Amino acid sequence: MLTYYVIYRDDAKARPAGIFIMDPATESAILWNHRKAVWSYDPSLVLRFLDDYRNLDRYENVDRSVVEGVVQEVTGGEGLPDEDSIALMLEKGLRQAQ
């Protein structure tokens, strides 16, 4: 089962700034990479961010439907991949990391 996170610039949570999608069973994760304007496999960055106590007020674990509502704002127009596509990205990234 996938977990979805909306990331904010600060604890005010006024505007979403990022999205993480993670498979907790494998600890593989993707995020929206603003610089490349693509979904990127980067579980180490996601885990570092989520495990840092200074970021506890800067993210929310949410349902997919919530992410679907903010994805356009975060990505600048890209949609949220379907769950099969996400699973393929996570699997491919996990294979390449091994």
Coordinates of C-alpha atoms in Angstrom, one line a residue:
M1 CA 0.0 0.0 0.0
L2 CA 1.3 3.4 -1.0
T3 CA 1.6 6.4 1.4
Y4 CA 1.2 9.9 0.1
Y5 CA 2.7 13.0 1.7
V6 CA 2.1 16.7 0.9
I7 CA 5.2 18.8 1.8
Y8 CA 5.0 22.5 2.8
R9 CA 7.7 25.2 2.9
D10 CA 7.0 26.0 6.6
D11 CA 4.8 24.9 9.5
A12 CA 2.0 27.4 8.4
K13 CA 1.1 24.9 5.7
A14 CA -0.3 27.7 3.5
R15 CA 0.7 26.3 0.1
P16 CA 1.9 22.8 -0.8
A17 CA 5.5 22.8 -2.0
G18 CA 6.1 19.1 -2.8
I19 CA 4.8 15.6 -2.9
F20 CA 6.4 12.3 -1.7
I21 CA 5.0 8.9 -2.5
M22 CA 6.3 5.9 -0.6
D23 CA 6.0 2.2 -0.3
P24 CA 6.6 1.6 3.4
A25 CA 7.1 -2.2 2.8
T26 CA 10.2 -1.6 0.7
E27 CA 11.0 2.0 1.8
S28 CA 11.2 2.9 -1.9
A29 CA 9.9 6.4 -2.7
I30 CA 9.5 8.9 -5.4
L31 CA 9.1 12.7 -5.2
W32 CA 8.3 15.6 -7.6
N33 CA 11.7 17.0 -8.7
H34 CA 11.1 20.7 -9.3
R35 CA 14.5 21.2 -11.0
K36 CA 14.0 18.4 -13.6
A37 CA 10.2 18.7 -13.7
V38 CA 9.8 14.9 -13.4
W39 CA 9.0 12.3 -10.8
S40 CA 12.3 11.0 -9.3
Y41 CA 13.2 8.0 -7.4
D42 CA 15.0 9.2 -4.2
P43 CA 14.1 7.2 -1.1
S44 CA 17.1 8.4 0.9
L45 CA 16.0 12.1 0.5
V46 CA 12.4 11.2 1.4
L47 CA 13.4 9.2 4.5
R48 CA 15.8 11.9 5.7
F49 CA 13.1 14.5 5.4
L50 CA 10.4 12.5 7.1
D51 CA 12.8 11.3 9.9
D52 CA 14.0 14.8 10.7
Y53 CA 12.2 16.1 13.8
R54 CA 12.6 19.7 12.4
N55 CA 10.2 18.8 9.6
L56 CA 7.4 17.2 11.6
D57 CA 5.2 20.3 11.1
R58 CA 6.1 20.6 7.4
Y59 CA 4.3 17.6 6.0
E60 CA 1.1 15.7 6.1
N61 CA 0.4 12.0 5.4
V62 CA -2.7 12.2 3.2
D63 CA -5.0 10.1 1.0
R64 CA -4.4 9.9 -2.7
S65 CA -7.5 12.1 -3.3
V66 CA -5.8 15.0 -1.4
V67 CA -2.7 14.7 -3.5
E68 CA -4.8 14.6 -6.6
G69 CA -6.2 18.0 -5.5
V70 CA -2.8 19.7 -5.1
V71 CA -0.7 18.0 -7.7
Q72 CA -1.3 20.6 -10.4
E73 CA -0.1 23.4 -8.1
V74 CA 3.0 21.5 -7.0
T75 CA 4.0 20.2 -10.4
G76 CA 3.0 23.2 -12.5
G77 CA 0.6 21.2 -14.6
E78 CA 1.7 17.6 -14.5
G79 CA -0.9 15.1 -13.2
L80 CA -0.5 12.4 -10.6
P81 CA 0.6 9.1 -12.1
D82 CA -1.8 6.2 -11.7
E83 CA -0.9 3.6 -9.0
D84 CA 0.3 1.1 -11.6
S85 CA 2.7 3.6 -13.0
I86 CA 3.9 4.6 -9.5
A87 CA 4.5 0.9 -8.7
L88 CA 6.6 0.6 -11.8
M89 CA 8.7 3.7 -11.0
L90 CA 9.3 2.3 -7.5
E91 CA 10.2 -1.1 -8.7
K92 CA 12.5 0.2 -11.4
G93 CA 14.2 2.5 -8.9
L94 CA 14.6 -0.3 -6.4
R95 CA 16.2 -2.6 -9.0
Q96 CA 18.6 0.1 -10.1
A97 CA 19.6 0.8 -6.6
Q98 CA 20.6 -2.8 -5.8

